[in-house]
Structures are given as structure tokens and as C-alpha cells.
Coordinates of C-alpha atoms and ligand atoms in Angstrom, one line a residue:
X1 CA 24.6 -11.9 -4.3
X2 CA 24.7 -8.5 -6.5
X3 CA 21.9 -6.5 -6.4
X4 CA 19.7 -8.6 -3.9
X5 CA 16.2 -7.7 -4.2
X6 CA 14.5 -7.9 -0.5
X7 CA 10.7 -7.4 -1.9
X8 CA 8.6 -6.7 -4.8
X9 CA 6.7 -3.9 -5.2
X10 CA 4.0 -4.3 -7.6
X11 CA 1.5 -2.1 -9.3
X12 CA 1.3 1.4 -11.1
X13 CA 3.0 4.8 -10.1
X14 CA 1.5 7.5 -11.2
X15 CA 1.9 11.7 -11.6
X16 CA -1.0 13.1 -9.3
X17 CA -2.4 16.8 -8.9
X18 CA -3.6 16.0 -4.9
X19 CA -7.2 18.3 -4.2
X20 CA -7.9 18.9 -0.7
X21 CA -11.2 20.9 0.5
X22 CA -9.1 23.9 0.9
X23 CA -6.1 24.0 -1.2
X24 CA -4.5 22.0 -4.3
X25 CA -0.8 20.4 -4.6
X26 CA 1.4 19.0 -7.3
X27 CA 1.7 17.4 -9.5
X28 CA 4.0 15.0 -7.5
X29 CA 5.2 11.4 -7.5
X30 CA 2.0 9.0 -6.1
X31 CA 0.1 5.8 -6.0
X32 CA 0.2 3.3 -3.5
X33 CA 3.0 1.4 -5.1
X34 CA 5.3 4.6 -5.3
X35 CA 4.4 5.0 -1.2
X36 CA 5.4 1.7 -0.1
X37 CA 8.6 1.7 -2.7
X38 CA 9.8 4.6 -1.1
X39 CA 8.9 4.3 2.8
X40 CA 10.5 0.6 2.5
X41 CA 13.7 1.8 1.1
X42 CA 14.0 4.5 3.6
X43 CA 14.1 2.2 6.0
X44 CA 17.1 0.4 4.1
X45 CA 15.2 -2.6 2.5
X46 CA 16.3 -3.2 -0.8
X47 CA 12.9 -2.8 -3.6
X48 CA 12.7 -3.6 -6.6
X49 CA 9.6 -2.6 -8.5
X50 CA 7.4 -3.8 -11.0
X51 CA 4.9 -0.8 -12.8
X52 CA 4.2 1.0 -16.5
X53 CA 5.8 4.0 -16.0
X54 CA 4.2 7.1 -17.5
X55 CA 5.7 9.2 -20.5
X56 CA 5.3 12.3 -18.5
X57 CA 7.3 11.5 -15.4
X58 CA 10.7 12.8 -16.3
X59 CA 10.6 15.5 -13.2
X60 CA 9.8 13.3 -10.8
X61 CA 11.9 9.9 -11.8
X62 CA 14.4 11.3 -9.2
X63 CA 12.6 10.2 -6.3
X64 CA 13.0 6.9 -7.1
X65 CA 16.9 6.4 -7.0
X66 CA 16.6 4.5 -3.8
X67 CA 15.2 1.7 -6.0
X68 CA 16.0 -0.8 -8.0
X69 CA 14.4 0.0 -11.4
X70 CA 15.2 -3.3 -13.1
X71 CA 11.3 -4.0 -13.2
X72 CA 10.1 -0.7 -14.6
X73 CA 8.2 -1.4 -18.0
X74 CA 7.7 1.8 -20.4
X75 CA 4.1 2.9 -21.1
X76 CA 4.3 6.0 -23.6
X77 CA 1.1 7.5 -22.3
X78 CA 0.3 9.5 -19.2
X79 CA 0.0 8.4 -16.1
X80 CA -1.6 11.4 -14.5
X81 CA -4.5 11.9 -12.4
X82 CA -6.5 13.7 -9.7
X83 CA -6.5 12.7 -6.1
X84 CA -9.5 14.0 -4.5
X85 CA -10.4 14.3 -0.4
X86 CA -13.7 15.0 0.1
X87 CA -14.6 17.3 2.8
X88 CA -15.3 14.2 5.2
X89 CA -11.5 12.9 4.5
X90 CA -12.5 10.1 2.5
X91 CA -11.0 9.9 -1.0
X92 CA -11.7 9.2 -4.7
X93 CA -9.4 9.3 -7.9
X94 CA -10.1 10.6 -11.1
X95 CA -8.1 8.6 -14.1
X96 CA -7.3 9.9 -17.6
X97 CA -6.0 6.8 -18.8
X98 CA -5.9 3.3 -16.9
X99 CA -2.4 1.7 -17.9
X100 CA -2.3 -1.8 -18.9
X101 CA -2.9 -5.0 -16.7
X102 CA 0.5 -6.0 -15.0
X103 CA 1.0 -10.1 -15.7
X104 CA 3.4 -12.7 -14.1
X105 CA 5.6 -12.4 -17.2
X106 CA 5.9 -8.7 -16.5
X107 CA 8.3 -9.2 -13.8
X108 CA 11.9 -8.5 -14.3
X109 CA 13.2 -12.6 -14.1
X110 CA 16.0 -11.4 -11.6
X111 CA 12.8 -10.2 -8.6
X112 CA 11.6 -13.6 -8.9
X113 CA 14.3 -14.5 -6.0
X114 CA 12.5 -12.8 -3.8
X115 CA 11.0 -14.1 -0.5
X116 CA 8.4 -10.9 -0.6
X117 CA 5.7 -9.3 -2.4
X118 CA 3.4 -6.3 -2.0
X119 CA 0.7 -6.2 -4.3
X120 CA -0.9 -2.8 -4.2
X121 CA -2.8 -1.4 -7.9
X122 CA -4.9 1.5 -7.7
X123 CA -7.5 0.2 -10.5
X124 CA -7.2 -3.6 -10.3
X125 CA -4.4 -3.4 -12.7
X126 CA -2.6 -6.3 -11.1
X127 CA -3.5 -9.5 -13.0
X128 CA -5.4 -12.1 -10.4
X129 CA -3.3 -14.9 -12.0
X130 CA 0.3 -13.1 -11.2
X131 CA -1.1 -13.1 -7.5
X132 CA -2.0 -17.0 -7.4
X133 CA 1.3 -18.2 -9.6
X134 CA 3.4 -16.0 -6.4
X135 CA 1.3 -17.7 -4.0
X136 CA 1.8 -21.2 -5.6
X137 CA 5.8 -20.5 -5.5
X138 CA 5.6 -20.5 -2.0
X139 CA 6.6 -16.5 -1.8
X140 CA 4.8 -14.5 0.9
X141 CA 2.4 -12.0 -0.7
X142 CA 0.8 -8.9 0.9
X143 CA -2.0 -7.7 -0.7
X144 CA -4.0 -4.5 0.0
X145 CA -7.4 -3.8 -1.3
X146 CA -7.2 -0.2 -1.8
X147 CA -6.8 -0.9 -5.6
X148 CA -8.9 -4.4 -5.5
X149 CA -12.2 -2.7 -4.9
X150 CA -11.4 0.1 -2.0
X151 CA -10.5 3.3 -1.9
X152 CA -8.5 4.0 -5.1
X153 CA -10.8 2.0 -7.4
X154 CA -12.3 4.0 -10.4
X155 CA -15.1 1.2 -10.1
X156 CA -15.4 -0.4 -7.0
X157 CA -16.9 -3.9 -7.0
X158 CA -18.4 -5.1 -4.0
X159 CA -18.4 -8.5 -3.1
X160 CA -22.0 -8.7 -3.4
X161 CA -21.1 -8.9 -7.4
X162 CA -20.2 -11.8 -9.4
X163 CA -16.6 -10.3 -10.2
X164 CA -16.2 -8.2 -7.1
X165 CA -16.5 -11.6 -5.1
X166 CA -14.3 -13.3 -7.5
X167 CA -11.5 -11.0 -6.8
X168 CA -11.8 -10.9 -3.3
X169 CA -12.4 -14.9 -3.1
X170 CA -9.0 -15.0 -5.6
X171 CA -6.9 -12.8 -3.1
X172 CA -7.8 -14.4 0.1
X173 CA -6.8 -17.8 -1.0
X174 CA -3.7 -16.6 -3.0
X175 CA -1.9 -14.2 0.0
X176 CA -0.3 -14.5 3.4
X177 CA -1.5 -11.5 4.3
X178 CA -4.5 -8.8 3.2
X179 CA -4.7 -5.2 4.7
X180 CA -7.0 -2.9 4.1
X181 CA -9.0 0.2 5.5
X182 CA -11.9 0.8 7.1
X183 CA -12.6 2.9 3.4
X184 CA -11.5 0.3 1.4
X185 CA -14.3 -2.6 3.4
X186 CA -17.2 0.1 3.1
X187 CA -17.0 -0.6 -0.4
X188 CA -16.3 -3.9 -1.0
X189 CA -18.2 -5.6 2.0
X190 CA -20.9 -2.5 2.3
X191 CA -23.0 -2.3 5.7
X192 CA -20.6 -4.3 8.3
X193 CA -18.1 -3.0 10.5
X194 CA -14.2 -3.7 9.9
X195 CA -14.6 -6.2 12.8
X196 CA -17.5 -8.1 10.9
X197 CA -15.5 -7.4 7.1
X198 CA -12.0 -8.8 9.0
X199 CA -14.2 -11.6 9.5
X200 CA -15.6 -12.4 6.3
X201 CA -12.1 -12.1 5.1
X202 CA -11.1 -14.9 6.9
X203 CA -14.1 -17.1 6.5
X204 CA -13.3 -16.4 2.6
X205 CA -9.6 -18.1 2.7
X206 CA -7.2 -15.1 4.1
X207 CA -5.0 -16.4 6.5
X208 CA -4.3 -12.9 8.7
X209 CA -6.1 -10.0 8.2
X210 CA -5.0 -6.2 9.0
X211 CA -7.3 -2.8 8.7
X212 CA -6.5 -0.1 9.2
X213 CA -8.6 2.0 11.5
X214 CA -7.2 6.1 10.6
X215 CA -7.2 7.8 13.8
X216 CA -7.9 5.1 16.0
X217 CA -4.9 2.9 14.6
X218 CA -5.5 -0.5 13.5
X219 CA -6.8 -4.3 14.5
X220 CA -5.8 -7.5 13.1
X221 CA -7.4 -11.1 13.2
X222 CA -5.7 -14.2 12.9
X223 CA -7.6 -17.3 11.7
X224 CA -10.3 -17.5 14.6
X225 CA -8.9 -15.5 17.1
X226 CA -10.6 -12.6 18.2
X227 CA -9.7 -9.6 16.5
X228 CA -6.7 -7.1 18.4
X229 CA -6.7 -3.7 18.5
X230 CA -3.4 -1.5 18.0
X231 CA -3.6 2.3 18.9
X232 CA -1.9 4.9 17.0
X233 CA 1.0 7.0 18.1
X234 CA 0.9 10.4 18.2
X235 CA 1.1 12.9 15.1
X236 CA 3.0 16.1 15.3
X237 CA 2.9 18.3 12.3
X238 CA 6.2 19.5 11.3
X239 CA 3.9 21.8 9.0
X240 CA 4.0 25.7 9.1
X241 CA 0.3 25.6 8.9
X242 CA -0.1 23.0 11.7
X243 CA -2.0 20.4 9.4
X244 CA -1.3 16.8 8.8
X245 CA -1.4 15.5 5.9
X246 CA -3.2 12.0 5.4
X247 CA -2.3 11.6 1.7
X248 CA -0.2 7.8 1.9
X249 CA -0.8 7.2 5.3
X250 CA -2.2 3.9 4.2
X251 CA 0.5 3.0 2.0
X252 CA 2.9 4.2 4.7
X253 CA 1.6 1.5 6.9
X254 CA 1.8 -1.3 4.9
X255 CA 4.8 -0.5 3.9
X256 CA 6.2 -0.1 7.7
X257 CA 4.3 -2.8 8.3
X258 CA 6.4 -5.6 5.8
X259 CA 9.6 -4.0 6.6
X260 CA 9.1 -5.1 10.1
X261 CA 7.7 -8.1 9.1
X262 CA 10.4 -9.7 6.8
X263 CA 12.5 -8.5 9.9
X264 CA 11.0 -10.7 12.6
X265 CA 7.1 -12.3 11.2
X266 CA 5.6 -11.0 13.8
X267 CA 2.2 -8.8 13.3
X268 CA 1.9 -7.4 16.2
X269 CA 5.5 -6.0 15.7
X270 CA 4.6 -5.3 12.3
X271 CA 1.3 -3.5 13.0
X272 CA 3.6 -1.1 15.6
X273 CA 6.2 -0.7 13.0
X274 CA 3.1 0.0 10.7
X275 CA 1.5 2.7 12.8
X276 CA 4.8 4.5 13.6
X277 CA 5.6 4.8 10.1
X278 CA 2.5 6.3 9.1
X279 CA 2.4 8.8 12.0
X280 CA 5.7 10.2 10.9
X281 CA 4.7 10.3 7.3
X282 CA 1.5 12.7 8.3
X283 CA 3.7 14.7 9.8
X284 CA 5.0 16.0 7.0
X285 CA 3.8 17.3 3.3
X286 CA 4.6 16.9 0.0
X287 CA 3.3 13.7 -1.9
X288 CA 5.9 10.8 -2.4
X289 CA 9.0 12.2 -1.5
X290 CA 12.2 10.2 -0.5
X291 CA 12.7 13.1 1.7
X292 CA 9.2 13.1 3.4
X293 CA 9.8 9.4 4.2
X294 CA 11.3 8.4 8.1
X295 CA 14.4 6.2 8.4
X296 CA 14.9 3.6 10.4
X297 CA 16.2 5.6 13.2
X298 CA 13.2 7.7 13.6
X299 CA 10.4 5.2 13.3
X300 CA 12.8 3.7 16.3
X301 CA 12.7 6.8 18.6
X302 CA 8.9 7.0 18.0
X303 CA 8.2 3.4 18.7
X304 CA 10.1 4.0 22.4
X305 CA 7.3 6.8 22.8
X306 CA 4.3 4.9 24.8
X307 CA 1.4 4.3 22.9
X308 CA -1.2 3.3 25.1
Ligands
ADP1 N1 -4.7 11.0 13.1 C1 -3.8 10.1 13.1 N2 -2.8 10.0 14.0 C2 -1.9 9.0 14.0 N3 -1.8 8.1 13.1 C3 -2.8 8.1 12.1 C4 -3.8 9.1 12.1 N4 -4.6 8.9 10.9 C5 -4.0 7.8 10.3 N5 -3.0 7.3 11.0 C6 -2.1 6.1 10.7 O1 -2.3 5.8 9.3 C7 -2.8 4.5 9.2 C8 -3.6 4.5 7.9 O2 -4.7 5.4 8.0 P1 -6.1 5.1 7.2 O3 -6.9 6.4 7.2 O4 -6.7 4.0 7.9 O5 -5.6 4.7 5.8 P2 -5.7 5.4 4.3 O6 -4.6 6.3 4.2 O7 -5.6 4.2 3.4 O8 -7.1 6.0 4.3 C9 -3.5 4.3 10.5 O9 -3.6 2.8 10.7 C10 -2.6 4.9 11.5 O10 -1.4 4.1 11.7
MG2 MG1 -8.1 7.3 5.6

């Protein structure tokens, strides 16, 4: 069939200035949903995409030709804000305007083919209902909390709040699978470990459950299983300064993470193709760049390099 969507990518792009402790960069091309769009294309899946897109993203539009822009709805505001890393590496965002709520009805008729679905907002701007209507038409939907209450959130509700445990009750029982970091859980299920939060996540609806662990890779759990462990492979900056740089490893991951899995439904695989991704993304600088982002090929070499 022409243009044959392989997955939807849903939720906001944005134009960010990124603030480390030590030096400042962009603005570039970012957001979760610009991350995963870009690594899943590199690796020759076919995205379509479903965000506002920004009156003030003319320069950096280019990036996206790997995608299928069908599903890109105009906003005529800005999109731009302020990524900031703490001195601890943990993160926070600063918005100058939220863009509006993305619905069911916002997506492009044609991406409703689709097997897959990757539902990653940075400010909850994904409507709940758009999430349990996929879910009801039997599509597989992967859903990361970064924008649901984690990391990216301006405001993050916890699940010890009336709407903070609506959401997270909504999305476990809507998805096939939920990821999310270590970051993300300290703020929606404060004072447990991942192991514990993975747990709760389950016990709450979600069927499989990935988080992401930063240095020390990731662990999934599967129904009652006991949670499995995944190291990391190895970074190697490809940066004159010798620095890697974290900004989208997350996003990286998932992304790697449901290219593999369409591929072959395996997690374990997944998780692999997951960690890979993200430790050649590091690697390298920049923001969202097609350029930054590994191919197939690559992410295949490093996955031959032992990673125990
Ligand atoms: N120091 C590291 N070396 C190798 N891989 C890493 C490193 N830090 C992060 N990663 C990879 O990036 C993934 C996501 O990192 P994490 O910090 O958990 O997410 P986020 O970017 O959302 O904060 C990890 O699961 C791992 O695969
Ligand atoms: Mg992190």
C-alpha cells in the first residue's frame, strides 16, 4: 500500500534552548516525540506523526524529512522552551506556552492503519481518551510517563493525587506496554524503588513494564514474574571534549526499543535494541538531529559487542 505508516508517534515537538551546569546549546529540534520520530526512522521504520507544530520552527523542519508529516496539525504560537540539567543530571523544563491537548480526532485518518503507537507528551498534552479508544481498537500502544507525570512534566502529579492516580490507573489499563525512568517513578510513585514502582504498575492494570535505569541500563517485569535486569553497553564519546551527552537518551530507548519490538515482540530483544540505541545516541551531541541518530547497521555492530 502507498505510503504505509509502520507506527504513530504522538505528542508535541518542540524548539528547545538545552542548559547544562557548564555550557548552553541551541535552540535545536526536541521533545520526546521528535526523539523517537527520528531514531525510529533511522533505523528504516516508516513514522508518521501526530503533534501542533510551532510557528517558529521553520529552521529546524528539515530534520524531519525522514517522516511522514501527514499528521502534523499547525499551532501559530511557539513552541519553545528551556531544557534544564541540574547539576545532579536530573532534569526539568521550563514552558512558555503549553500547546493544546492532542484528541483521537486529531489523527490524520490514513495513521489509523497502523498496528503501533507511541504515546510520549511532555506536559500531559495527550488526551487520556485517545489512549483508551487505540487500546479498544486492538492497536498496540507504548506509553512513556516522562510527559504523564515524570520527568518532562511542568506539574508532576503523583499518584498519591486524585488526578495523578487517574492518569496513571487510565494508562495502565489502556497500553501494551509502559516505560519509564527511574526519574519519571520518583515523581509519580515518590519513596519506592523502580523495582517496587514496576510493581505497582502492574498491580494497577499494565501488562509489561520497562524503566529505565541510566547508567545501569534497564529492568523489565512481566505480569508476576520477577523483575529482569538488562545492563547497558558501553558509551564512547565521539565528542572533542570527551562528554556524553544524556539529552534523549530516554527517548532514544524507547524508540530502539519498539523498532525491535514490531520486529520480533520480544522485550528482552527490545530492551537490547533499546540500550544499544541509546548508548550510540550519547555518544554524540547536538539535540534531535537525523544525523546524530544510528542506523540500523550500527546499533547491529554494537549489539555483537558483549554486554555483560
Ligand atoms: N552512562 C551510560 N552508558 C550507557 N548507556 C546509558 C548511560 N546512561 C544512559 N544510558 C542508556 O540510556 C537509557 C535511558 O537513560 P535514563 O537516564 O534512564 O533515561 P532519561 O534520558 O529519560 O533520563 C538507559 O536505559 C541506557 O540504555
Ligand atoms: Mg536520566
Amino acid at each position: 500500500m502507498k505510503n504505509k505508516i509502520d507506527i504513530v508517534v504522538i505528542g508535541t515537538i518542540i524548539k528547545e534552548t538545552i542548559i547544562f551546569p557548564d555550557k548552553q546549546m541551541g535552540p535545536v529540534l526536541g521533545s520526546p516525540a521528535a526523539y523517537s520520530s527520528l531514531v525510529m526512522a533511522a533505523q528504516g521504520v516508516k513514522v508518521g506523526i501526530v503533534t501542533y507544530y510551532g510557528n517558529d520552527m521553520e529552521e529546524i523542519i528539515s530534520e524531519m524529512d525522514a517522516l511522514d508529516k501527514r499528521g502534523i496539525l499547525p499551532y501559530s504560537h511557539t513552541t519553545t522552551n528551556l531544557l534544564i540539567y541540574n547539576e545532579d543530571g536530573t532534569k526539568r523544563v521550563e514552558y512558555q506556552k503549553s500547546t493544546p491537548t492532542i484528541k483521537f480526532e486529531d489523527i490524520h485518518k490514513d495513521y489509523l492503519e497502523a498496528k503501533y503507537y507511541k504515546i510520549c507528551p511532555m506536559n500531559y498534552e495527550v488526551d487520556l481518551d485517545l489512549v483508551s479508544k487505540l487500546h479498544s481498537m486492538d492497536k498496540v500502544v507504548f506509553i512513556d510517563l516522562g510527559g504523564f507525570g515524570g520527568a518532562t512534566s511542568d506539574i508532576r502529579h503523583s499518584i498519591e493525587t486524585e488526578y495523578g492516580k487517574k492518569v496513571i490507573e487510565t494508562l495502565c489499563n489502556n497500553s501494551s506496554i509502559i516505560k519509564a525512568s527511574e526519574e519519571d517513578l520518583a515523581s509519580i510513585i515518590p519513596g519506592k524503588t523502580a523495582e517496587e514502582a514496576a510493581e505497582i504498575l502492574i498491580s494497577t492494570g499494565a501488562p509489561k513494564v520497562v524503566v529505565t535505569l541510566g547508567g545501569k541500563g534497564a529492568l523489565y517485569k512481566i505480569a508476576d514474574n520477577d523483575p529482569q535486569y538488562i545492563k547497558p553497553f558501553v558509551a564512547t564519546s565521539e565528542n572533542p571534549d570527551g562528554s556524553l551527552d544524556f539529552t534523549g537518551a530516554g527517548d532514544s530507548f524507547g524508540a530502539g526499543f519498539m523498532a525491535s519490538y514490531m520486529q520480533e515482540q520480544d522485550i528482552r530483544k527490545a530492551i537490547l535494541n533499546g540500550n544499544a540505541t541509546a548508548s550510540l545516541v550519547i555518544q554524540r551531541s547536538g539535540g534531535c538531529t537525523y544525523d546524530r541518530m544510528p542506523s540500523k547497521e550500527r546499533v547491529q555492530e554494537r549489539l555483537q559487542q558483549n554486554n555483560e
